[in-house]
Coordinates of C-alpha atoms and ligand atoms in Angstrom, one line a residue:
M151 CA 47.6 60.8 -1.2
S152 CA 45.4 59.0 -3.6
Q153 CA 41.6 59.2 -3.4
R154 CA 40.4 56.7 -0.9
E155 CA 38.0 54.0 -2.0
T156 CA 34.8 53.1 -0.3
W157 CA 32.6 50.0 -0.3
A158 CA 30.3 49.8 -3.2
T159 CA 27.3 48.9 -1.1
R160 CA 26.3 48.6 2.5
A161 CA 26.3 44.8 2.2
G162 CA 29.8 45.1 0.9
F163 CA 31.1 46.2 4.3
I164 CA 29.2 43.6 6.3
L165 CA 30.2 40.9 3.9
A166 CA 33.8 41.9 4.1
A167 CA 33.7 42.2 7.9
V168 CA 32.1 38.8 8.1
G169 CA 34.6 37.5 5.6
S170 CA 37.4 38.7 7.7
A171 CA 35.9 37.2 10.9
V172 CA 34.9 33.9 9.5
G173 CA 38.0 31.9 8.7
L174 CA 40.4 29.3 10.0
G175 CA 39.7 30.7 13.4
N176 CA 36.2 29.3 13.3
I177 CA 36.6 26.2 11.3
W178 CA 40.1 25.0 12.3
Q179 CA 41.0 26.7 15.6
F180 CA 37.7 26.8 17.4
P181 CA 36.9 23.1 17.3
F182 CA 40.5 22.1 18.3
K183 CA 40.9 24.6 21.0
T184 CA 37.4 23.7 22.4
S185 CA 38.3 20.0 22.5
E186 CA 41.6 20.8 24.1
Y187 CA 40.5 23.3 26.7
G188 CA 37.4 22.1 28.3
G189 CA 34.6 21.4 25.8
A190 CA 31.4 23.0 26.9
T191 CA 33.1 25.2 29.5
F192 CA 35.2 26.6 26.7
L193 CA 32.1 27.2 24.6
V194 CA 30.4 29.1 27.4
V195 CA 33.3 31.4 28.1
Y196 CA 33.8 31.9 24.4
L197 CA 30.2 32.9 23.8
V198 CA 30.1 35.2 26.8
A199 CA 33.4 36.8 25.7
A200 CA 32.2 37.3 22.1
L201 CA 29.1 39.1 23.2
G202 CA 30.3 40.8 26.4
I203 CA 33.8 41.8 25.3
G204 CA 34.0 41.2 21.5
L205 CA 31.0 43.3 20.6
P206 CA 31.9 46.4 22.6
A207 CA 35.5 46.1 21.4
M208 CA 34.4 45.8 17.8
L209 CA 32.2 48.9 18.2
A210 CA 35.3 50.7 19.5
E211 CA 37.3 49.6 16.4
F212 CA 34.5 50.6 14.1
V213 CA 34.3 54.0 15.6
I214 CA 38.0 54.7 15.4
G215 CA 38.0 53.5 11.8
R216 CA 35.0 55.4 10.5
K217 CA 35.6 58.6 12.3
S218 CA 39.2 58.8 11.1
N219 CA 38.7 57.5 7.7
L220 CA 42.3 56.2 7.8
N221 CA 44.3 53.1 8.3
A222 CA 44.8 51.6 11.8
I223 CA 47.9 53.5 12.6
S224 CA 47.3 57.0 11.3
A225 CA 43.7 56.9 12.6
F226 CA 44.9 57.7 16.1
E227 CA 46.8 60.8 14.9
R228 CA 43.8 62.0 12.9
L229 CA 41.7 61.8 16.0
G230 CA 44.2 64.1 17.7
H231 CA 46.0 61.5 19.8
R232 CA 49.5 60.9 18.5
N233 CA 50.6 59.3 21.7
W234 CA 48.1 56.5 21.1
K235 CA 49.6 55.5 17.8
W236 CA 51.2 52.5 19.5
V237 CA 47.8 50.8 19.7
G238 CA 47.7 50.8 15.9
V239 CA 51.3 49.8 15.6
L240 CA 50.8 46.9 18.0
G241 CA 47.7 45.8 16.0
V242 CA 49.5 45.9 12.7
G243 CA 52.4 44.1 14.1
I244 CA 50.2 41.4 15.5
G245 CA 48.5 41.1 12.1
F246 CA 51.9 40.5 10.6
W247 CA 52.7 37.9 13.3
I248 CA 49.4 36.0 12.9
L249 CA 49.3 36.0 9.2
S250 CA 52.7 34.3 9.1
Y251 CA 51.3 31.1 10.5
Y252 CA 47.8 31.5 9.3
S253 CA 49.2 31.2 5.8
V254 CA 50.9 28.0 6.7
V255 CA 47.5 26.5 7.7
G256 CA 46.0 28.0 4.6
G257 CA 48.7 26.0 2.7
W258 CA 47.5 22.8 4.4
V259 CA 44.0 23.5 3.2
L260 CA 45.3 23.9 -0.3
R261 CA 47.0 20.6 0.0
Y262 CA 43.8 18.9 1.3
I263 CA 41.8 20.1 -1.8
G264 CA 44.2 18.1 -3.9
G265 CA 44.4 15.2 -1.4
S266 CA 40.6 14.9 -1.5
L267 CA 40.4 14.8 -5.3
T268 CA 43.1 12.1 -5.6
G269 CA 42.1 10.3 -2.4
A270 CA 45.7 10.6 -1.2
Y271 CA 44.8 10.7 2.5
F272 CA 42.1 8.0 2.3
A273 CA 44.3 5.1 3.5
D274 CA 45.9 6.8 6.5
P275 CA 44.6 10.3 7.4
A276 CA 46.8 10.7 10.5
S277 CA 50.1 9.9 8.9
Y278 CA 49.1 11.9 5.8
F279 CA 48.6 15.0 8.0
G280 CA 52.0 14.3 9.6
S281 CA 53.7 14.2 6.3
V282 CA 52.2 17.3 4.7
S283 CA 51.9 19.6 7.7
A284 CA 55.6 20.4 8.0
G285 CA 58.8 20.5 6.0
L286 CA 59.2 21.3 2.3
D287 CA 55.7 20.5 1.3
A288 CA 54.2 22.9 3.8
L289 CA 56.7 25.6 2.9
V290 CA 55.8 25.5 -0.8
L291 CA 52.1 25.6 -0.1
H292 CA 52.6 28.4 2.4
A293 CA 54.2 30.3 -0.5
V294 CA 51.3 29.6 -2.8
F295 CA 48.7 30.7 -0.3
M296 CA 50.6 33.9 0.4
L297 CA 50.8 34.6 -3.4
L298 CA 47.0 34.2 -3.7
V299 CA 46.5 36.7 -0.8
V300 CA 48.9 39.2 -2.3
A301 CA 47.2 38.9 -5.7
I302 CA 43.8 39.8 -4.2
V303 CA 45.0 42.6 -2.0
A304 CA 46.8 44.1 -5.0
G305 CA 43.5 44.4 -6.8
G306 CA 42.1 46.9 -4.2
V307 CA 39.1 47.0 -2.0
E308 CA 36.2 46.8 -4.3
D309 CA 37.4 44.5 -7.0
G310 CA 39.4 42.2 -4.9
I311 CA 37.9 41.9 -1.4
E312 CA 34.3 42.6 -1.9
R313 CA 33.9 40.2 -4.8
A314 CA 35.9 37.4 -3.1
T315 CA 33.7 37.3 -0.1
K316 CA 30.2 37.4 -1.5
L317 CA 29.6 33.7 -1.9
M318 CA 31.6 32.4 0.9
V319 CA 29.4 32.7 3.9
P320 CA 26.3 31.0 2.4
S321 CA 28.4 28.2 1.0
I322 CA 30.2 27.6 4.3
V323 CA 26.9 27.4 6.2
V324 CA 25.3 25.0 3.7
I325 CA 28.2 22.6 3.6
L326 CA 29.0 22.7 7.4
G327 CA 25.2 22.3 8.0
A328 CA 25.0 19.3 5.8
L329 CA 28.0 17.7 7.4
A330 CA 26.6 18.3 10.8
V331 CA 23.4 16.5 9.9
W332 CA 25.4 13.6 8.6
V333 CA 27.6 13.4 11.7
F334 CA 24.5 13.3 13.8
T335 CA 23.4 10.0 12.2
L336 CA 26.7 8.3 13.1
S337 CA 26.8 5.9 16.0
G338 CA 29.2 6.9 18.8
A339 CA 28.7 10.6 18.2
S340 CA 26.6 11.3 21.3
P341 CA 29.4 11.7 23.9
G342 CA 30.8 14.3 21.6
Y343 CA 27.6 16.4 21.9
V344 CA 27.7 16.0 25.7
Y345 CA 31.3 17.1 25.8
F346 CA 30.7 20.1 23.5
L347 CA 27.2 21.3 24.6
S348 CA 26.5 20.4 28.2
P349 CA 28.6 22.5 30.6
D350 CA 29.6 21.1 33.9
L351 CA 28.8 24.0 36.3
S352 CA 31.5 23.1 38.7
Q353 CA 34.0 23.8 36.0
L354 CA 32.8 27.4 35.7
S355 CA 34.6 28.6 38.8
L356 CA 37.6 30.9 39.5
S357 CA 38.9 32.0 42.9
V358 CA 41.3 34.7 43.7
S359 CA 43.7 35.4 46.6
F360 CA 45.8 38.5 47.2
D361 CA 49.3 38.1 48.6
P362 CA 49.9 41.0 47.7
F363 CA 49.3 40.4 43.9
P364 CA 46.2 38.7 42.8
S365 CA 46.6 35.1 42.2
F366 CA 43.9 33.0 40.5
S367 CA 43.0 29.4 40.8
G368 CA 40.2 27.1 39.7
P369 CA 39.3 25.3 36.5
L370 CA 38.7 28.6 34.6
T371 CA 42.3 29.8 34.9
N372 CA 43.3 27.8 31.9
V373 CA 40.1 28.2 29.9
I374 CA 39.7 32.0 30.1
P375 CA 42.9 33.1 28.3
F376 CA 42.3 30.7 25.4
A377 CA 38.5 31.1 25.1
V378 CA 38.5 34.9 25.4
S379 CA 41.4 35.3 22.9
Q380 CA 39.7 32.8 20.7
A381 CA 36.8 35.3 20.6
F382 CA 39.2 38.1 19.7
F383 CA 41.0 36.1 17.1
S384 CA 37.8 34.9 15.6
L385 CA 36.2 38.3 15.5
S386 CA 39.4 39.8 13.9
L387 CA 39.9 42.2 16.8
G388 CA 43.1 43.7 18.1
M389 CA 44.7 43.6 14.7
G390 CA 43.5 46.8 13.2
A391 CA 41.4 44.9 10.7
M392 CA 38.1 46.2 11.8
I393 CA 39.5 49.7 12.1
T394 CA 40.8 49.5 8.5
Y395 CA 37.6 48.1 7.1
A396 CA 35.4 50.6 8.9
S397 CA 37.5 53.4 7.5
Y398 CA 35.8 52.7 4.1
V399 CA 32.3 53.0 5.6
G400 CA 29.9 56.0 5.2
E401 CA 28.4 58.0 8.1
D402 CA 24.9 56.8 7.2
Q403 CA 25.4 53.3 8.2
S404 CA 24.5 51.8 11.6
L405 CA 27.7 50.4 13.2
F406 CA 25.6 48.8 15.9
G407 CA 23.5 46.7 13.5
D408 CA 26.6 45.7 11.5
S409 CA 28.6 44.6 14.5
I410 CA 25.8 42.4 15.9
T411 CA 25.4 40.7 12.5
V412 CA 29.2 40.0 12.4
V413 CA 29.3 38.6 16.0
V414 CA 26.2 36.4 15.6
L415 CA 27.2 35.0 12.2
N416 CA 30.7 34.4 13.3
S417 CA 29.8 32.5 16.4
A418 CA 27.3 30.5 14.5
V419 CA 29.9 29.3 12.0
G420 CA 32.2 28.4 14.9
V421 CA 29.5 26.4 16.7
L422 CA 28.5 24.7 13.4
A423 CA 32.2 23.7 12.8
G424 CA 32.3 22.4 16.4
L425 CA 29.1 20.3 15.8
V426 CA 30.9 18.6 12.9
V427 CA 34.4 18.2 14.2
I428 CA 34.0 17.4 17.9
P429 CA 31.4 14.5 17.6
L430 CA 33.6 13.2 14.7
L431 CA 36.6 13.0 17.0
F432 CA 34.5 11.0 19.4
V433 CA 33.2 8.7 16.7
Q434 CA 36.8 8.0 15.7
G435 CA 37.8 7.4 19.3
V436 CA 40.2 10.3 19.6
E437 CA 40.4 11.5 23.2
P438 CA 39.4 15.2 23.6
G439 CA 42.5 17.3 23.7
S440 CA 44.7 14.9 21.8
G441 CA 43.6 16.0 18.4
G442 CA 45.9 19.1 18.4
A443 CA 46.3 21.3 15.4
G444 CA 45.6 18.4 13.1
A445 CA 42.1 17.7 14.6
L446 CA 40.1 19.3 11.8
F447 CA 42.2 17.8 9.1
I448 CA 42.5 14.3 10.4
S449 CA 38.9 13.9 11.6
L450 CA 37.4 15.2 8.4
A451 CA 39.7 13.3 6.2
T452 CA 38.7 10.1 8.0
A453 CA 35.1 11.1 7.4
F454 CA 35.5 11.8 3.7
A455 CA 37.3 8.6 3.2
E456 CA 34.1 6.8 4.4
L457 CA 31.4 9.0 2.8
P458 CA 29.9 8.1 -0.5
A459 CA 31.3 10.6 -3.1
G460 CA 33.8 11.5 -0.3
R461 CA 36.3 12.8 -2.8
L462 CA 34.0 15.3 -4.2
V463 CA 32.5 16.3 -0.9
G464 CA 36.0 16.6 0.6
A465 CA 37.3 18.7 -2.3
V466 CA 34.3 21.1 -2.1
F467 CA 34.5 21.4 1.7
F468 CA 38.2 22.3 1.7
A469 CA 37.6 24.6 -1.3
V470 CA 35.1 26.5 0.9
V471 CA 37.5 26.5 3.8
L472 CA 40.1 28.0 1.5
I473 CA 37.8 30.8 0.5
A474 CA 37.1 31.5 4.2
A475 CA 40.8 31.5 5.0
L476 CA 41.6 33.7 2.0
S477 CA 39.0 36.3 2.9
S478 CA 40.5 36.5 6.4
A479 CA 44.1 36.6 5.3
I480 CA 43.2 39.3 2.9
S481 CA 42.0 41.5 5.7
L482 CA 45.2 40.9 7.7
L483 CA 47.4 42.0 4.7
E484 CA 45.1 44.8 3.9
V485 CA 45.7 46.4 7.3
V486 CA 49.4 46.8 6.7
T487 CA 49.1 47.6 3.0
S488 CA 46.6 50.3 3.6
Y489 CA 49.0 51.9 6.2
V490 CA 51.9 52.0 3.7
V491 CA 49.7 53.1 0.8
D492 CA 48.1 56.0 2.8
T493 CA 51.3 57.2 4.4
Y494 CA 53.8 56.9 1.6
G495 CA 51.5 57.0 -1.4
A496 CA 53.3 54.0 -2.7
R497 CA 51.7 51.8 -5.3
R498 CA 49.3 49.2 -3.8
P499 CA 50.4 46.1 -5.8
R500 CA 54.1 46.7 -5.0
V501 CA 53.4 47.3 -1.3
A502 CA 51.3 44.2 -1.1
A503 CA 54.0 42.1 -2.8
V504 CA 56.8 43.3 -0.6
L505 CA 54.8 42.9 2.6
G506 CA 53.6 39.5 1.5
G507 CA 57.2 38.4 1.0
L508 CA 58.2 39.5 4.5
I509 CA 55.2 37.7 6.0
F510 CA 56.2 34.6 4.1
L511 CA 59.7 34.7 5.6
L512 CA 58.4 35.1 9.1
G513 CA 56.2 32.0 8.6
T514 CA 59.0 29.7 7.4
P515 CA 59.7 28.3 10.9
S516 CA 56.0 27.5 11.4
A517 CA 55.9 25.8 8.0
W518 CA 59.0 23.8 8.8
D519 CA 57.9 22.5 12.2
T520 CA 54.5 22.7 13.8
A521 CA 56.1 23.3 17.2
W522 CA 56.9 26.8 15.9
L523 CA 53.4 27.3 14.7
T524 CA 52.1 26.4 18.2
W525 CA 54.6 28.8 19.7
F526 CA 53.5 31.7 17.5
D527 CA 49.9 30.9 18.2
T528 CA 50.3 30.6 21.9
L529 CA 52.1 34.0 22.2
A530 CA 49.4 35.6 20.1
Y531 CA 46.6 34.2 22.3
Q532 CA 48.2 34.5 25.8
L533 CA 49.7 37.9 25.4
L534 CA 49.4 39.9 22.1
L535 CA 45.7 39.8 21.4
P536 CA 44.5 40.7 24.9
L537 CA 47.1 43.5 25.2
S538 CA 46.0 45.0 21.9
V539 CA 42.3 44.8 22.6
L540 CA 43.0 46.4 26.0
G541 CA 44.8 49.3 24.1
V542 CA 41.8 49.8 21.8
L543 CA 39.3 49.9 24.7
L544 CA 41.4 52.2 26.8
F545 CA 41.7 54.6 23.9
A546 CA 38.1 54.5 22.8
G547 CA 36.7 54.5 26.3
W548 CA 39.0 56.8 28.3
V549 CA 40.9 58.9 25.9
Y550 CA 38.6 59.5 23.0
G551 CA 35.5 59.2 25.2
R552 CA 32.4 61.3 24.4
P553 CA 33.0 62.0 20.7
A554 CA 33.1 58.2 20.3
V555 CA 29.5 58.0 21.4
A556 CA 28.4 60.5 18.8
E557 CA 30.3 58.6 16.1
L558 CA 28.8 55.4 17.2
L559 CA 25.3 56.7 17.0
S560 CA 25.7 58.4 13.6
G561 CA 23.6 56.5 11.1
S562 CA 21.8 54.4 13.7
S563 CA 18.3 54.7 15.2
F564 CA 19.5 54.0 18.7
G565 CA 19.2 56.7 21.3
Q566 CA 21.9 58.4 23.3
G567 CA 21.3 56.0 26.2
V568 CA 22.5 53.1 24.2
G569 CA 25.7 54.9 23.2
V570 CA 26.5 56.0 26.8
T571 CA 25.8 52.5 28.1
W572 CA 28.4 51.2 25.6
L573 CA 30.9 53.8 26.7
W574 CA 30.5 53.0 30.4
L575 CA 30.6 49.2 29.9
A576 CA 33.7 49.7 27.7
R577 CA 35.4 51.8 30.3
T578 CA 34.7 49.5 33.2
V579 CA 33.7 45.8 33.2
V580 CA 34.9 45.1 29.7
I581 CA 38.3 46.5 30.5
L582 CA 38.5 44.6 33.7
A583 CA 37.6 41.4 31.9
V584 CA 40.4 41.9 29.4
L585 CA 42.8 42.7 32.2
L586 CA 41.9 39.4 33.8
T587 CA 42.4 37.6 30.6
L588 CA 45.8 39.2 30.1
W589 CA 46.9 38.4 33.6
L590 CA 45.9 34.8 33.3
G591 CA 47.6 34.5 30.0
I592 CA 50.8 36.0 31.3
Q593 CA 50.6 33.6 34.2
T594 CA 50.5 30.5 32.0
L595 CA 53.1 31.9 29.6
F596 CA 55.7 32.5 32.3
V597 CA 54.7 29.9 34.9
D598 CA 54.3 27.1 32.4
G599 CA 57.2 28.4 30.4
A600 CA 55.3 28.5 27.1
I601 CA 57.2 31.7 26.3
V602 CA 60.4 29.7 25.6
P603 CA 60.7 29.2 21.8
P604 CA 61.0 25.6 20.6
L605 CA 64.7 25.9 19.5
Ligands
LIG704 N1 39.1 36.2 12.2 C1 39.9 35.4 11.4 C2 39.6 33.9 11.6 O1 38.8 33.6 12.4 C3 41.3 35.7 11.5 C4 41.7 37.1 11.4 C5 42.1 37.8 12.5 C6 41.5 37.8 10.2 C7 42.4 39.1 12.4 C8 41.8 39.1 10.2 C9 42.2 39.8 11.2 O2 40.1 33.1 10.9

């Protein structure tokens, strides 16, 4: 086995973890899912889930990664629990699955950089999205995006990933912030803020009956699986990414502090994107929920068409989104690559290229027809992500247990009490919340028939 790399600096790890977390999940998916599944209600559930489930689950992944110093699959073996390898396998598989369509959306972003510069979408943003989001165009750009990802991962941890993410977060915050201020000045935006920011308390209810299986009803049944999984997706959990990144971290670093930074920054970027996209949808008279996967692209394109210097602003904006998407996609490919490199000692560039090719193939249906993209995405949200996070929590909480607390506290100034509290929360309420999410997700998948592929 070759010598394992580590992050050059402490900031390197945080930046890479934030780079993995902040991506299309925040800028593209969060606003459109929020406008589709309940506005402020979605926001509340998402924020509660990010802090209440995401944070403890992220700590669990960090512990597994740093203690084992290995990739997301071998980690379980190294910690002495071969039988739990499936959690790692599941995570790596989900990473594969998700990257396949993530890359298609990454291709759309590439397209929109060019489209902004030339003003190609200015005349009719909606039909422009329709014509570039599927078919041959989308396929070619999906390939280009995947090539970029492979090229960076091939370069290795320090040179490739660390460097690529350094400028991204500040630029995203600045550009989104400026856009949010501009949107605020538009007339017709205020119902958008109400929809996004003021929760209707009557919508925050869920009731259960047993006959003999639990059956849930109430407004939250639909919101929970999407909003909780949105938190997982957005925080890069359940895909081995945080396990893998933490495996390059030293024992002198506080995992607690780092995870809080990641959760807070990540949610902030999502909310900021929501503050831009959702009021814009209202300004443009788009009904909440009808924007779909194109919501970000169509609403922003319409805005850039009207802005002074819209071509430049648009191109810069989509360039930043591209960097965010790349730094997330890199971490997904890195998970699988690091497993193959660690286990078979194969050469990193070749491994990255072969895996990238396979992921490209898996993504071809999604590039061809957005109905496939939606299907891949729904399955990931309603089933795969909660299942995988459940596996991580069961392992860290119940199987690994006490040693996890020691590992968690190593390098931090927190006392034993904090570690033990984490352990007990992870073992109980957090696991129950994930079980509920999974149950509701499965209910919609099978009852609503979302499981049927769009053949
Ligand atoms: N968190 C990333 C986003 O929000 C997606 C991602 C998930 C990246 C899992 C890596 C691992 O876009």
